[in-house]
Tab-separated table of C-alpha atoms and ligand atoms in Angstrom:
chain	number	residue	atom	x	y	z
A	464	MET	CA	107.577	75.619	104.855
A	465	LYS	CA	108.742	77.190	101.620
A	466	PHE	CA	106.732	79.867	99.814
A	467	ASP	CA	105.132	77.567	97.224
A	468	THR	CA	103.999	75.141	99.929
A	469	ASN	CA	102.517	77.956	102.014
A	470	CYS	CA	100.474	79.084	99.002
A	471	LEU	CA	98.609	75.772	99.269
A	472	HIS	CA	98.635	74.993	102.974
A	473	ALA	CA	99.168	78.078	105.138
A	474	GLY	CA	96.169	79.256	107.120
A	475	TYR	CA	94.141	76.053	106.995
A	476	ARG	CA	94.935	72.540	108.211
A	477	PRO	CA	91.846	70.308	108.160
A	478	GLY	CA	91.384	67.791	110.956
A	479	SER	CA	90.393	64.197	110.320
A	480	GLY	CA	87.182	64.035	108.292
A	481	GLU	CA	87.056	67.798	107.736
A	482	PRO	CA	86.782	69.488	104.312
A	483	ARG	CA	90.001	69.383	102.311
A	484	ASN	CA	89.335	72.886	100.950
A	485	ILE	CA	88.843	75.932	103.154
A	486	PRO	CA	85.112	75.817	103.973
A	487	ILE	CA	82.965	78.785	102.935
A	488	VAL	CA	81.298	79.817	106.192
A	489	GLN	CA	78.359	81.666	104.665
A	490	SER	CA	76.820	82.852	107.922
A	491	THR	CA	76.461	86.323	109.380
A	492	THR	CA	76.292	85.077	112.954
A	493	PHE	CA	77.560	82.412	115.332
A	494	ARG	CA	75.694	80.722	118.171
A	495	TYR	CA	76.708	80.711	121.864
A	496	GLU	CA	75.444	78.786	124.901
A	497	THR	CA	75.323	81.740	127.282
A	498	SER	CA	75.310	85.511	127.161
A	499	GLU	CA	78.393	85.385	129.347
A	500	ASP	CA	80.324	83.459	126.665
A	501	MET	CA	79.393	86.129	124.152
A	502	GLY	CA	80.189	88.936	126.574
A	503	ARG	CA	83.760	87.707	126.863
A	504	LEU	CA	84.115	88.038	123.078
A	505	PHE	CA	82.835	91.612	123.201
A	506	ASP	CA	85.366	92.393	125.923
A	507	LEU	CA	88.159	90.910	123.758
A	508	GLU	CA	88.772	88.475	126.648
A	509	ALA	CA	88.148	85.373	124.525
A	510	GLU	CA	88.756	84.545	120.864
A	511	GLY	CA	85.881	83.482	118.681
A	512	TYR	CA	83.393	84.539	116.064
A	513	PHE	CA	80.177	86.365	116.666
A	514	TYR	CA	79.406	88.505	113.632
A	515	THR	CA	80.893	88.302	110.121
A	516	ARG	CA	81.236	92.089	109.841
A	517	LEU	CA	84.166	91.745	112.269
A	518	GLN	CA	85.521	88.283	111.637
A	519	ASN	CA	84.655	85.158	109.693
A	520	PRO	CA	86.500	81.814	109.646
A	521	THR	CA	86.848	81.725	105.835
A	522	SER	CA	88.303	85.235	105.710
A	523	ASP	CA	90.593	84.537	108.633
A	524	ALA	CA	92.029	81.382	107.048
A	525	VAL	CA	92.751	83.235	103.812
A	526	ALA	CA	94.205	86.235	105.691
A	527	ALA	CA	96.486	83.855	107.594
A	528	ARG	CA	97.674	82.381	104.296
A	529	LEU	CA	98.550	85.808	102.904
A	530	CYS	CA	100.193	86.696	106.229
A	531	ALA	CA	102.485	83.675	105.876
A	532	LEU	CA	103.313	84.582	102.262
A	533	GLU	CA	104.328	88.137	103.196
A	534	GLY	CA	106.140	86.969	106.341
A	535	GLY	CA	103.960	89.081	108.649
A	536	SER	CA	102.639	88.779	112.201
A	537	ALA	CA	98.938	89.457	111.523
A	538	ALA	CA	96.661	90.188	108.560
A	539	MET	CA	93.084	91.052	107.659
A	540	LEU	CA	90.981	90.948	104.513
A	541	LEU	CA	88.766	93.791	103.344
A	542	SER	CA	86.109	94.228	100.675
A	543	SER	CA	88.398	96.122	98.258
A	544	GLY	CA	91.891	97.489	97.812
A	545	GLN	CA	90.524	100.974	98.366
A	546	ALA	CA	89.207	99.927	101.790
A	547	ALA	CA	92.618	98.412	102.621
A	548	THR	CA	94.444	101.630	101.736
A	549	PHE	CA	92.003	103.704	103.750
A	550	PHE	CA	92.115	101.458	106.841
A	551	ALA	CA	95.912	101.120	106.736
A	552	VAL	CA	96.349	104.887	107.014
A	553	PHE	CA	93.302	105.836	109.073
A	554	ASN	CA	94.241	103.231	111.708
A	555	ILE	CA	97.166	105.462	112.741
A	556	ALA	CA	96.237	108.947	111.494
A	557	SER	CA	93.364	111.288	112.288
A	558	ALA	CA	92.410	114.949	111.790
A	559	GLY	CA	95.454	117.172	112.198
A	560	ASP	CA	97.917	114.437	111.162
A	561	HIS	CA	100.056	114.252	108.043
A	562	ILE	CA	101.238	111.495	105.681
A	563	VAL	CA	104.110	111.481	103.170
A	564	CYS	CA	103.272	109.554	99.984
A	565	SER	CA	105.053	108.672	96.768
A	566	SER	CA	103.553	110.591	93.842
A	567	ALA	CA	103.680	107.406	91.750
A	568	VAL	CA	100.637	105.661	93.185
A	569	TYR	CA	97.386	104.225	91.869
A	570	GLY	CA	94.916	106.942	90.801
A	571	GLY	CA	92.322	105.713	93.297
A	572	THR	CA	94.861	106.003	96.103
A	573	TYR	CA	95.774	109.525	95.025
A	574	ASN	CA	92.121	110.561	95.016
A	575	LEU	CA	91.405	108.901	98.375
A	576	PHE	CA	94.335	110.747	99.949
A	577	ALA	CA	94.337	114.091	98.140
A	578	VAL	CA	90.575	114.626	98.107
A	579	THR	CA	88.589	112.437	100.487
A	580	MET	CA	90.978	111.978	103.414
A	581	ARG	CA	92.055	115.598	103.116
A	582	ARG	CA	88.384	116.430	103.776
A	583	MET	CA	88.732	114.387	106.968
A	584	GLY	CA	91.504	116.738	108.081
A	585	ILE	CA	94.535	114.599	107.200
A	586	GLN	CA	97.209	116.355	105.129
A	587	PHE	CA	99.281	114.597	102.456
A	588	THR	CA	102.611	115.550	100.880
A	589	PHE	CA	103.397	113.771	97.604
A	590	VAL	CA	107.065	113.195	96.818
A	591	ASP	CA	108.761	111.980	93.649
A	592	PRO	CA	109.772	108.387	94.542
A	593	ASP	CA	113.131	108.982	92.815
A	594	CYS	CA	113.946	112.042	94.941
A	595	SER	CA	117.115	112.223	97.042
A	596	GLU	CA	117.049	111.118	100.687
A	597	GLU	CA	117.430	114.777	101.596
A	598	GLU	CA	114.281	115.758	99.691
A	599	LEU	CA	112.418	112.787	101.135
A	600	ASN	CA	113.420	113.663	104.707
A	601	ALA	CA	112.390	117.291	104.136
A	602	ALA	CA	108.793	116.200	103.470
A	603	PHE	CA	108.282	115.001	107.073
A	604	ARG	CA	106.630	117.130	109.761
A	605	PRO	CA	106.258	116.630	113.515
A	606	GLU	CA	102.666	115.438	112.916
A	607	THR	CA	103.626	112.937	110.157
A	608	LYS	CA	102.313	109.445	110.958
A	609	ALA	CA	103.392	107.275	108.007
A	610	LEU	CA	105.207	107.053	104.678
A	611	PHE	CA	103.375	105.349	101.779
A	612	GLY	CA	104.511	103.941	98.399
A	613	GLU	CA	103.862	101.173	95.832
A	614	THR	CA	106.379	98.412	95.055
A	615	ILE	CA	105.583	98.590	91.306
A	616	ALA	CA	103.402	101.626	90.760
A	617	ASN	CA	100.128	101.345	88.837
A	618	PRO	CA	100.189	102.666	86.099
A	619	ALA	CA	103.583	104.464	86.155
A	620	LEU	CA	105.516	101.150	86.545
A	621	THR	CA	108.148	102.854	88.720
A	622	VAL	CA	109.972	100.544	91.154
A	623	LEU	CA	110.123	101.777	94.738
A	624	ASP	CA	113.492	101.952	96.504
A	625	ILE	CA	112.005	100.310	99.592
A	626	GLU	CA	115.195	100.524	101.683
A	627	LYS	CA	115.503	104.270	101.028
A	628	PHE	CA	111.874	104.805	101.974
A	629	ALA	CA	112.168	102.604	105.096
A	630	ARG	CA	115.241	104.541	106.287
A	631	ALA	CA	113.410	107.854	105.945
A	632	ALA	CA	110.279	106.552	107.711
A	633	HIS	CA	112.233	105.073	110.610
A	634	ALA	CA	114.425	108.163	110.996
A	635	HIS	CA	111.179	110.015	111.711
A	636	GLY	CA	109.691	107.362	114.001
A	637	VAL	CA	106.875	106.301	111.648
A	638	PRO	CA	106.072	103.095	109.731
A	639	LEU	CA	106.533	102.554	105.997
A	640	ILE	CA	103.333	101.267	104.348
A	641	VAL	CA	103.856	99.586	100.966
A	642	ASP	CA	101.097	98.705	98.490
A	643	ASN	CA	102.438	95.415	97.108
A	644	THR	CA	99.583	94.762	94.652
A	645	PHE	CA	101.517	94.462	91.374
A	646	ALA	CA	104.520	92.592	92.771
A	647	THR	CA	102.642	90.207	95.104
A	648	PRO	CA	104.745	88.375	97.708
A	649	ALA	CA	105.790	85.972	94.929
A	650	LEU	CA	108.008	88.686	93.419
A	651	CYS	CA	108.818	90.936	96.391
A	652	ARG	CA	108.276	90.757	100.137
A	653	PRO	CA	108.620	94.374	101.296
A	654	PHE	CA	109.114	93.328	104.964
A	655	GLU	CA	112.483	91.846	103.960
A	656	TRP	CA	113.569	95.347	102.914
A	657	GLY	CA	112.328	97.224	105.985
A	658	ALA	CA	108.662	97.983	105.236
A	659	ASP	CA	106.397	97.743	108.289
A	660	ILE	CA	102.919	97.311	106.806
A	661	VAL	CA	101.846	95.924	103.433
A	662	THR	CA	98.537	96.547	101.660
A	663	HIS	CA	96.998	94.792	98.657
A	664	SER	CA	94.264	95.108	96.148
A	665	THR	CA	93.686	91.358	96.020
A	666	SER	CA	91.419	92.039	93.009
A	667	LYS	CA	94.560	91.814	90.850
A	668	TYR	CA	97.189	89.022	90.757
A	669	LEU	CA	96.448	87.530	94.199
A	670	ASP	CA	92.970	86.459	93.108
A	671	GLY	CA	94.359	86.340	89.612
A	672	HIS	CA	91.191	85.585	87.683
A	673	ALA	CA	89.321	88.924	87.852
A	674	ALA	CA	86.648	87.113	89.849
A	675	ALA	CA	86.353	88.992	93.150
A	676	LEU	CA	87.137	92.464	94.455
A	677	GLY	CA	89.137	92.431	97.651
A	678	GLY	CA	91.817	94.053	99.745
A	679	ALA	CA	94.219	93.045	102.496
A	680	ILE	CA	96.490	94.556	105.133
A	681	VAL	CA	99.449	92.665	106.586
A	682	ASP	CA	101.505	93.844	109.572
A	683	SER	CA	105.170	92.873	109.927
A	684	GLY	CA	104.848	93.194	113.704
A	685	ARG	CA	108.232	94.910	113.760
A	686	PHE	CA	107.288	98.546	114.196
A	687	ASP	CA	107.764	99.590	117.833
A	688	TRP	CA	104.615	101.645	118.505
A	689	GLU	CA	105.482	101.938	122.208
A	690	ALA	CA	108.831	103.553	121.380
A	691	HIS	CA	106.877	106.339	119.634
A	692	ALA	CA	103.885	106.219	121.975
A	693	ASP	CA	103.155	109.955	121.750
A	694	LYS	CA	102.676	109.683	117.970
A	695	PHE	CA	100.309	106.699	118.116
A	696	PRO	CA	97.985	107.213	121.072
A	697	GLY	CA	95.276	105.145	119.367
A	698	LEU	CA	97.469	102.074	119.824
A	699	THR	CA	99.290	102.910	123.042
A	700	THR	CA	96.596	104.437	125.271
A	701	PRO	CA	93.263	102.950	126.471
A	702	ASP	CA	90.423	102.700	123.913
A	703	ASP	CA	87.251	103.821	125.694
A	704	SER	CA	85.106	102.188	122.998
A	705	TYR	CA	86.582	98.817	124.126
A	706	HIS	CA	86.437	99.107	127.909
A	707	GLY	CA	89.818	100.737	128.139
A	708	VAL	CA	91.881	98.136	126.295
A	709	THR	CA	95.357	99.327	125.251
A	710	TYR	CA	96.142	97.500	122.005
A	711	THR	CA	99.937	97.420	122.322
A	712	LYS	CA	99.746	96.116	125.899
A	713	LYS	CA	97.093	93.477	125.293
A	714	PHE	CA	98.084	92.258	121.820
A	715	GLY	CA	101.804	93.082	121.685
A	716	PRO	CA	103.780	94.579	118.790
A	717	GLY	CA	102.688	91.754	116.458
A	718	GLY	CA	98.941	92.028	117.041
A	719	ALA	CA	98.130	95.579	118.108
A	720	TYR	CA	97.800	97.252	114.706
A	721	ILE	CA	95.605	94.620	112.995
A	722	THR	CA	93.478	94.012	116.104
A	723	LYS	CA	92.699	97.729	116.323
A	724	ALA	CA	91.871	97.902	112.605
A	725	VAL	CA	89.494	94.930	112.942
A	726	VAL	CA	87.708	95.714	116.192
A	727	GLN	CA	87.529	99.482	115.693
A	728	LEU	CA	87.542	100.310	111.970
A	729	MET	CA	85.826	97.176	110.669
A	730	ARG	CA	83.261	97.509	113.455
A	731	ASP	CA	82.526	101.103	112.455
A	732	PHE	CA	83.003	101.107	108.662
A	733	GLY	CA	82.066	97.525	107.790
A	734	SER	CA	84.239	97.082	104.689
A	735	THR	CA	83.973	93.324	105.098
A	736	PRO	CA	84.623	90.839	102.290
A	737	ALA	CA	81.956	88.257	101.524
A	738	PRO	CA	83.090	84.771	102.640
A	739	MET	CA	82.675	83.612	99.043
A	740	ASN	CA	85.063	86.317	97.803
A	741	ALA	CA	87.581	85.452	100.500
A	742	TRP	CA	87.358	81.828	99.396
A	743	LEU	CA	87.978	82.766	95.737
A	744	LEU	CA	91.046	84.691	96.861
A	745	GLY	CA	92.338	81.690	98.802
A	746	MET	CA	91.827	79.523	95.721
A	747	GLY	CA	93.670	82.026	93.530
A	748	MET	CA	96.648	82.150	95.875
A	749	GLU	CA	97.167	78.386	95.560
A	750	THR	CA	98.589	78.898	92.056
A	751	LEU	CA	100.221	82.300	92.664
A	752	PRO	CA	103.872	81.261	92.116
A	753	LEU	CA	103.038	79.406	88.884
A	754	ARG	CA	100.967	82.282	87.538
A	755	MET	CA	103.453	85.002	88.477
A	756	ALA	CA	106.317	83.134	86.792
A	757	ARG	CA	104.255	82.957	83.596
A	758	HIS	CA	103.074	86.597	83.835
A	759	CYS	CA	106.706	87.684	84.214
A	760	ALA	CA	107.969	85.539	81.336
A	761	ASN	CA	105.162	86.732	79.057
A	762	GLY	CA	105.557	90.369	80.173
A	763	GLN	CA	109.293	90.245	79.520
A	764	GLY	CA	108.765	88.536	76.146
A	765	VAL	CA	106.159	91.030	74.990
A	766	ALA	CA	108.226	94.018	76.203
A	767	GLN	CA	111.296	92.798	74.317
A	768	TRP	CA	109.279	92.166	71.165
A	769	LEU	CA	107.598	95.597	71.330
A	770	GLN	CA	110.938	97.323	71.861
A	771	LYS	CA	112.143	96.076	68.473
A	772	HIS	CA	108.969	96.947	66.550
A	773	GLU	CA	109.262	99.840	64.106
A	774	LYS	CA	105.799	101.239	64.931
A	775	VAL	CA	106.460	101.371	68.678
A	776	ALA	CA	107.846	104.693	69.950
A	777	TRP	CA	108.868	103.602	73.462
A	778	VAL	CA	108.400	100.796	76.006
A	779	ARG	CA	108.332	101.042	79.800
A	780	TYR	CA	109.063	97.752	81.608
A	781	ALA	CA	111.536	97.519	84.480
A	782	GLY	CA	112.804	94.143	83.228
A	783	LEU	CA	114.268	95.753	80.084
A	784	PRO	CA	117.985	96.607	80.337
A	785	GLY	CA	118.173	100.378	79.903
A	786	ASP	CA	114.804	100.997	81.573
A	787	ARG	CA	115.017	103.734	84.190
A	788	TYR	CA	114.065	101.204	86.900
A	789	TYR	CA	116.117	98.253	85.667
A	790	GLU	CA	118.691	98.428	88.509
A	791	LEU	CA	116.039	98.761	91.230
A	792	ALA	CA	114.136	95.865	89.654
A	793	GLN	CA	117.272	93.690	89.663
A	794	LYS	CA	117.515	94.313	93.404
A	795	TYR	CA	113.878	94.173	94.528
A	796	LEU	CA	112.276	92.030	91.787
A	797	PRO	CA	114.911	89.446	90.839
A	798	HIS	CA	112.257	86.919	89.743
A	799	GLY	CA	110.499	89.276	87.323
A	800	CYS	CA	108.573	92.501	86.930
A	801	CYS	CA	104.966	91.197	86.600
A	802	GLY	CA	102.903	91.267	83.424
A	803	VAL	CA	102.107	94.951	83.083
A	804	VAL	CA	103.888	96.749	80.252
A	805	SER	CA	103.234	100.237	78.939
A	806	PHE	CA	104.269	101.524	75.546
A	807	GLY	CA	103.624	104.227	72.960
A	808	VAL	CA	102.465	103.711	69.393
A	809	LYS	CA	104.113	106.004	66.825
A	810	GLY	CA	101.518	108.447	65.502
A	811	GLY	CA	100.037	109.440	68.870
A	812	ARG	CA	96.436	109.169	69.985
A	813	ALA	CA	94.923	108.236	66.609
A	814	ALA	CA	97.488	105.472	66.045
A	815	ALA	CA	96.955	104.102	69.561
A	816	GLU	CA	93.198	104.013	68.975
A	817	ARG	CA	93.600	102.203	65.634
A	818	PHE	CA	95.939	99.701	67.305
A	819	MET	CA	93.454	99.039	70.116
A	820	ALA	CA	90.580	98.544	67.679
A	821	GLY	CA	92.630	95.987	65.763
A	822	LEU	CA	93.302	93.707	68.743
A	823	GLU	CA	91.433	90.416	68.732
A	824	LEU	CA	92.826	88.343	71.615
A	825	ALA	CA	93.602	91.134	74.092
A	826	SER	CA	90.388	92.618	75.443
A	827	ILE	CA	89.850	96.288	76.140
A	828	ALA	CA	89.138	96.521	79.882
A	829	THR	CA	89.853	98.848	82.785
A	830	HIS	CA	91.164	95.906	84.781
A	831	VAL	CA	94.816	94.853	85.048
A	832	ALA	CA	96.777	91.955	86.411
A	833	ASP	CA	94.694	88.888	85.772
A	834	ALA	CA	94.870	85.675	83.786
A	835	LYS	CA	93.551	87.056	80.496
A	836	THR	CA	95.447	89.723	78.566
A	837	CYS	CA	93.750	93.092	78.659
A	838	VAL	CA	94.654	96.498	77.396
A	839	LEU	CA	93.690	100.079	78.136
A	840	HIS	CA	94.248	103.333	76.274
A	841	PRO	CA	94.004	105.844	79.135
A	842	ALA	CA	93.701	108.864	76.789
A	843	SER	CA	90.420	107.533	75.398
A	844	ALA	CA	89.165	105.820	78.582
A	845	THR	CA	90.116	106.708	82.168
A	846	HIS	CA	91.638	110.084	81.156
A	847	ARG	CA	89.204	110.774	78.296
A	848	GLN	CA	88.103	114.217	79.442
A	849	MET	CA	91.660	115.620	79.253
A	850	ASN	CA	93.240	117.342	76.256
A	851	ASP	CA	96.827	116.536	75.224
A	852	ALA	CA	98.351	119.252	77.457
A	853	GLU	CA	96.416	118.020	80.494
A	854	LEU	CA	97.403	114.446	79.716
A	855	ALA	CA	101.070	115.439	79.659
A	856	ALA	CA	100.708	117.082	83.073
A	857	ALA	CA	99.170	113.858	84.414
A	858	GLY	CA	102.095	111.835	83.036
A	859	VAL	CA	99.881	110.026	80.522
A	860	SER	CA	100.983	110.598	76.946
A	861	PRO	CA	98.253	110.420	74.245
A	862	ASP	CA	100.010	107.430	72.657
A	863	LEU	CA	100.303	105.433	75.930
A	864	VAL	CA	98.878	101.916	75.879
A	865	ARG	CA	98.807	99.922	79.131
A	866	LEU	CA	99.019	96.233	78.392
A	867	SER	CA	98.360	93.668	81.113
A	868	VAL	CA	99.900	90.488	79.787
A	869	GLY	CA	98.032	87.348	80.810
A	870	LEU	CA	98.818	83.657	80.847
A	871	GLU	CA	98.123	82.899	77.163
A	872	ASP	CA	100.718	81.407	74.834
A	873	LEU	CA	103.370	84.060	74.157
A	874	GLY	CA	103.336	83.337	70.405
A	875	ASP	CA	99.580	83.900	70.221
A	876	LEU	CA	99.896	87.186	72.126
A	877	ILE	CA	102.662	88.471	69.883
A	878	ALA	CA	100.724	87.430	66.768
A	879	ASP	CA	97.750	89.485	67.999
A	880	LEU	CA	99.891	92.550	68.792
A	881	SER	CA	101.638	92.175	65.449
A	882	GLN	CA	98.458	92.094	63.336
A	883	ALA	CA	97.032	95.055	65.294
A	884	LEU	CA	100.211	97.103	64.771
A	885	ASP	CA	100.077	96.226	61.046
A	886	GLN	CA	96.709	98.015	60.898
A	887	VAL	CA	98.186	101.279	62.252
B	2040	LIG	C1	93.433	98.379	91.858
B	2040	LIG	C2	94.393	98.946	92.842
B	2040	LIG	C3	93.960	99.464	94.073
B	2040	LIG	C4	92.492	99.552	94.437
B	2040	LIG	O1	91.998	98.279	94.613
B	2040	LIG	P1	90.433	97.867	94.382
B	2040	LIG	O2	90.452	96.423	94.748
B	2040	LIG	O3	90.103	98.152	92.961
B	2040	LIG	O4	89.635	98.705	95.340
B	2040	LIG	C5	94.922	99.905	94.965
B	2040	LIG	N1	96.229	99.882	94.669
B	2040	LIG	C6	96.672	99.401	93.479
B	2040	LIG	C7	98.135	99.393	93.207
B	2040	LIG	C8	95.783	98.920	92.535
B	2040	LIG	O5	96.240	98.450	91.364
């Protein structure tokens, strides 16, 4: 089936007389006839549900849909994007290990890696995503277990050269993990360019309506863990906490990574999505291609309009010819660059604040990437405690406005931006 068809049908095929929509299985537990039946589940000898912390039919159907959209071999849902990022890395790295990561990543990812996971004994090296292959290769160590980057970085809006990153990861015998949140599989499928594992904050475009927090991990099934068995003992040697199962042997290259993350990390950390939230995500994905096409058209339209406005100092959007990432976007994002645009208002912080206050349609919110246009002025919100020098060091100029263009009529959006800029 083609992508658009999979958005509606992958992961769930009702039998005769069964619900047309994915059912919401709002139950923590599942009943069995005998203790023996249940024992086989605990031994991973039979497939089935026993406790929603590990697996739930609603979540699994929605995960299977996303898996089909990314072109993967296995997938799992989590309660948030943060949980997905953590599980994706912690599934293959522990104390004493090292990860190489693009410096252009979501702030929450940076904090999770540089502060919290560092406290767990995992070291991180952050590299400029635009660095040469030589510089990228130099960041690897013998104990490196993965390379991490974002397709379209939030909020920097850099476009990742996925092939360059995949080459470097594979040259060092480790997988490339790509956070594909802003692109979604509608705009880019990182597995087609050599990525091995994809993560998502489904709270953004995949859900699409700012209704439910969620995360996901998808495995391509193409990374050969056995070929680098000494680096990934958690996958290639017996797990004593599961009666000596060896994930790569029992579940193969396509199932080992996700099975381990579910039965080990979900068992122990419990970052499980509510069935209702999984269902909302599945519903959102049904219209993903339609919404992404509109987000891209509106984002492109707004970026082009802003670029010509006399009160706008600069615009960053990879779909604009002349943007630093235009060529990479043409290659990796041929159908569009999503709806997130950042720009500067002439006159700095005060002008940006006046502009924000003047907006009527676009709402001021910390969220991005959903159906309704929202806007954030980092210097007076998420980065409020910093002075102008500190902001510059963080790559956030005082005049920077991050605009997440929604699905409204483009003329209405431009009219709102126009009247707000008039007030500056
Ligand atoms: C929002 C976001 C996250 C974190 O996801 P939550 O669902 O908020 O936990 C991770 N990566 C990117 C790129 C994001 O935009």
